[in-house]
mmCIF file of C-alpha atoms in Angstrom:
data_model
loop_
_atom_site.group_PDB
_atom_site.id
_atom_site.type_symbol
_atom_site.label_atom_id
_atom_site.label_comp_id
_atom_site.label_asym_id
_atom_site.label_seq_id
_atom_site.Cartn_x
_atom_site.Cartn_y
_atom_site.Cartn_z
ATOM 1 C CA UNK A 356 33.965 56.150 141.685
ATOM 2 C CA UNK A 357 34.877 58.672 138.995
ATOM 3 C CA UNK A 358 35.255 62.337 139.530
ATOM 4 C CA UNK A 359 34.694 64.726 136.667
ATOM 5 C CA UNK A 360 36.096 68.232 136.798
ATOM 6 C CA UNK A 361 33.605 71.040 136.848
ATOM 7 C CA UNK A 362 32.985 72.803 133.547
ATOM 8 C CA UNK A 363 34.695 76.177 132.962
ATOM 9 C CA UNK A 364 32.692 79.192 134.010
ATOM 10 C CA UNK A 365 30.692 80.800 131.256
ATOM 11 C CA UNK A 366 32.171 84.021 129.834
ATOM 12 C CA UNK A 367 30.816 87.135 131.360
ATOM 13 C CA UNK A 368 30.130 90.261 129.435
ATOM 14 C CA UNK A 369 33.204 92.137 130.863
ATOM 15 C CA UNK A 370 35.870 89.462 130.171
ATOM 16 C CA UNK A 371 38.380 89.575 127.317
ATOM 17 C CA UNK A 372 38.520 86.622 124.960
ATOM 18 C CA UNK A 373 41.123 86.899 122.171
ATOM 19 C CA UNK A 374 40.191 85.535 118.798
ATOM 20 C CA UNK A 375 41.673 82.174 117.892
ATOM 21 C CA UNK A 376 44.968 82.299 115.925
ATOM 22 C CA UNK A 377 46.080 85.786 116.931
ATOM 23 C CA UNK A 378 46.767 87.618 120.115
ATOM 24 C CA UNK A 379 46.685 91.300 120.860
ATOM 25 C CA UNK A 380 47.514 92.904 124.152
ATOM 26 C CA UNK A 381 44.648 94.252 126.174
ATOM 27 C CA UNK A 382 44.632 98.032 126.534
ATOM 28 C CA UNK A 383 47.047 99.291 129.240
ATOM 29 C CA UNK A 384 49.098 96.064 129.355
ATOM 30 C CA UNK A 385 52.917 96.368 129.357
ATOM 31 C CA UNK A 386 54.670 95.436 126.093
ATOM 32 C CA UNK A 387 56.133 91.941 125.882
ATOM 33 C CA UNK A 388 59.902 91.567 126.481
ATOM 34 C CA UNK A 389 62.042 91.552 123.313
ATOM 35 C CA UNK A 390 62.881 88.182 121.855
ATOM 36 C CA UNK A 391 66.264 86.850 122.996
ATOM 37 C CA UNK A 392 68.965 86.686 120.324
ATOM 38 C CA UNK A 393 71.059 83.591 119.898
ATOM 39 C CA UNK A 394 74.220 85.322 121.217
ATOM 40 C CA UNK A 395 76.175 84.528 118.059
ATOM 41 C CA UNK A 396 76.588 88.209 117.130
ATOM 42 C CA UNK A 397 77.597 89.099 120.661
ATOM 43 C CA UNK A 398 80.301 86.401 120.674
ATOM 44 C CA UNK A 399 81.516 87.558 117.258
ATOM 45 C CA UNK A 400 81.745 91.187 118.431
ATOM 46 C CA UNK A 401 83.654 90.195 121.576
ATOM 47 C CA UNK A 402 86.029 88.010 119.554
ATOM 48 C CA UNK A 403 86.716 90.792 117.039
ATOM 49 C CA UNK A 404 87.236 93.271 119.880
ATOM 50 C CA UNK A 405 89.791 90.980 121.512
ATOM 51 C CA UNK A 406 91.652 90.549 118.202
ATOM 52 C CA UNK A 407 91.739 94.330 117.646
ATOM 53 C CA UNK A 408 93.026 94.996 121.186
ATOM 54 C CA UNK A 409 95.699 92.290 120.892
ATOM 55 C CA UNK A 410 96.766 93.630 117.471
ATOM 56 C CA UNK A 411 97.077 97.178 118.830
ATOM 57 C CA UNK A 412 99.083 95.880 121.803
ATOM 58 C CA UNK A 413 101.429 93.987 119.445
ATOM 59 C CA UNK A 414 102.006 97.115 117.320
ATOM 60 C CA UNK A 415 102.669 99.183 120.451
ATOM 61 C CA UNK A 416 105.185 96.605 121.717
ATOM 62 C CA UNK A 417 106.940 96.619 118.339
ATOM 63 C CA UNK A 418 107.185 100.425 118.314
ATOM 64 C CA UNK A 419 108.553 100.487 121.877
ATOM 65 C CA UNK A 420 111.059 97.756 120.971
ATOM 66 C CA UNK A 421 112.308 99.654 117.898
ATOM 67 C CA UNK A 422 112.611 102.902 119.882
ATOM 68 C CA UNK A 423 114.564 101.169 122.633
ATOM 69 C CA UNK A 424 116.942 99.537 120.126
ATOM 70 C CA UNK A 425 117.705 102.907 118.511
ATOM 71 C CA UNK A 426 118.093 104.600 121.902
ATOM 72 C CA UNK A 427 120.617 101.957 123.010
ATOM 73 C CA UNK A 428 122.725 102.431 119.883
ATOM 74 C CA UNK A 429 126.130 104.103 120.121
ATOM 75 C CA UNK A 430 125.247 106.649 117.452
ATOM 76 C CA UNK A 431 122.164 107.860 119.387
ATOM 77 C CA UNK A 432 123.987 108.113 122.707
ATOM 78 C CA UNK A 433 126.949 109.944 121.182
ATOM 79 C CA UNK A 434 124.706 112.335 119.217
ATOM 80 C CA UNK A 435 122.751 113.150 122.388
ATOM 81 C CA UNK A 436 125.948 113.667 124.423
ATOM 82 C CA UNK A 437 127.503 115.949 121.799
ATOM 83 C CA UNK A 438 124.289 117.994 121.432
ATOM 84 C CA UNK A 439 123.667 118.290 125.189
ATOM 85 C CA UNK A 440 127.262 119.434 125.820
ATOM 86 C CA UNK A 441 127.408 122.027 123.039
ATOM 87 C CA UNK A 442 127.457 125.519 124.663
ATOM 88 C CA UNK A 443 125.164 126.960 121.962
ATOM 89 C CA UNK A 444 122.544 124.259 122.599
ATOM 90 C CA UNK A 445 122.829 124.796 126.363
ATOM 91 C CA UNK A 446 122.334 128.557 125.829
ATOM 92 C CA UNK A 447 119.231 127.909 123.691
ATOM 93 C CA UNK A 448 117.587 125.202 125.842
ATOM 94 C CA UNK A 449 119.041 125.630 129.344
ATOM 95 C CA UNK A 450 120.133 122.810 131.623
ATOM 96 C CA UNK A 451 119.458 120.026 132.275
ATOM 97 C CA UNK A 452 118.804 118.845 128.735
ATOM 98 C CA UNK A 453 116.489 115.841 128.689
ATOM 99 C CA UNK A 454 116.012 113.180 126.003
ATOM 100 C CA UNK A 455 112.634 112.956 124.314
ATOM 101 C CA UNK A 456 110.664 109.784 123.725
ATOM 102 C CA UNK A 457 109.793 109.762 120.010
ATOM 103 C CA UNK A 458 112.792 108.600 117.951
ATOM 104 C CA UNK A 459 112.599 108.369 114.176
ATOM 105 C CA UNK A 460 115.094 107.077 111.669
ATOM 106 C CA UNK A 461 117.180 104.069 110.880
ATOM 107 C CA UNK A 462 120.326 102.493 112.273
ATOM 108 C CA UNK A 463 121.805 99.554 110.392
ATOM 109 C CA UNK A 464 124.995 97.787 111.423
ATOM 110 C CA UNK A 465 126.662 94.755 109.864
ATOM 111 C CA UNK A 466 130.140 93.221 109.774
ATOM 112 C CA UNK A 467 131.372 95.781 107.212
ATOM 113 C CA UNK A 468 130.244 98.862 109.142
ATOM 114 C CA UNK A 469 127.006 100.741 109.457
ATOM 115 C CA UNK A 470 124.799 103.660 108.522
ATOM 116 C CA UNK A 471 122.603 105.811 110.719
ATOM 117 C CA UNK A 472 120.108 108.544 109.994
ATOM 118 C CA UNK A 473 118.137 109.467 113.126
ATOM 119 C CA UNK A 474 115.997 112.315 114.402
ATOM 120 C CA UNK A 475 115.009 112.731 118.054
ATOM 121 C CA UNK A 476 113.723 115.414 120.448
ATOM 122 C CA UNK A 477 115.543 117.034 123.358
ATOM 123 C CA UNK A 478 114.293 119.672 125.762
ATOM 124 C CA UNK A 479 115.447 121.954 128.534
ATOM 125 C CA UNK A 480 113.878 124.547 130.826
ATOM 126 C CA UNK A 481 114.048 127.229 128.103
ATOM 127 C CA UNK A 482 112.559 125.187 125.245
ATOM 128 C CA UNK A 483 112.714 122.111 123.059
ATOM 129 C CA UNK A 484 114.556 121.087 119.900
ATOM 130 C CA UNK A 485 115.009 118.251 117.435
ATOM 131 C CA UNK A 486 118.386 116.647 116.801
ATOM 132 C CA UNK A 487 119.208 115.201 113.394
ATOM 133 C CA UNK A 488 122.240 112.941 113.077
ATOM 134 C CA UNK A 489 123.631 111.200 110.002
ATOM 135 C CA UNK A 490 126.660 108.973 110.446
ATOM 136 C CA UNK A 491 128.539 106.070 108.959
ATOM 137 C CA UNK A 492 130.752 103.472 110.544
ATOM 138 C CA UNK A 493 133.664 101.706 108.881
ATOM 139 C CA UNK A 494 135.652 100.716 111.960
ATOM 140 C CA UNK A 495 134.746 100.876 115.626
ATOM 141 C CA UNK A 496 133.785 104.573 115.677
ATOM 142 C CA UNK A 497 130.920 106.474 114.084
ATOM 143 C CA UNK A 498 131.866 109.277 111.689
ATOM 144 C CA UNK A 499 129.188 111.995 111.612
ATOM 145 C CA UNK A 500 128.412 113.738 108.352
ATOM 146 C CA UNK A 501 125.648 115.793 109.979
ATOM 147 C CA UNK A 502 124.732 116.628 113.569
ATOM 148 C CA UNK A 503 122.244 119.487 113.671
ATOM 149 C CA UNK A 504 120.044 120.792 116.489
ATOM 150 C CA UNK A 505 116.900 122.688 115.445
ATOM 151 C CA UNK A 506 115.359 124.583 118.387
ATOM 152 C CA UNK A 507 111.582 125.073 118.301
ATOM 153 C CA UNK A 508 112.182 128.830 118.687
ATOM 154 C CA UNK A 509 113.904 128.800 115.295
ATOM 155 C CA UNK A 510 117.397 128.639 113.913
ATOM 156 C CA UNK A 511 119.788 125.782 113.457
ATOM 157 C CA UNK A 512 122.884 124.799 115.431
ATOM 158 C CA UNK A 513 125.507 122.734 113.592
ATOM 159 C CA UNK A 514 127.162 120.814 116.432
ATOM 160 C CA UNK A 515 129.976 119.493 114.189
ATOM 161 C CA UNK A 516 131.169 122.975 113.197
ATOM 162 C CA UNK A 517 131.668 125.525 115.961
#
């Protein structure tokens, strides 16, 4: 015994039949979802973002390392101590005098001696200032050719010459 399926119902006058080969949405139908991308661009953007973040982190670590090396140097510590203990600087900035974070300059030391040219901020309750120190080293001690404090309020204090 064979069973044949019933034929499809005949189209009624109110039904929608799209033409063969093309399809248009019936009126009032929601739009189709956007086609999915392959994800290649998304992976590329994430990869580039990770590289940029890692590069910025490496630069930040290098800057912090350089600042910490300069701040640990004898010439920086001695310049800060001399500036913070000068009575004219204390009168201009108040006490306590704090070290700033941003250090600029260069300190180079080798077996024959060394050279330093640094600039760093200090501040106290009355205001802030920048310290500039230039020094050379031929033996175990640094010899300063310049040690100047420039308060933000103006003026210049030569710490080497009272």
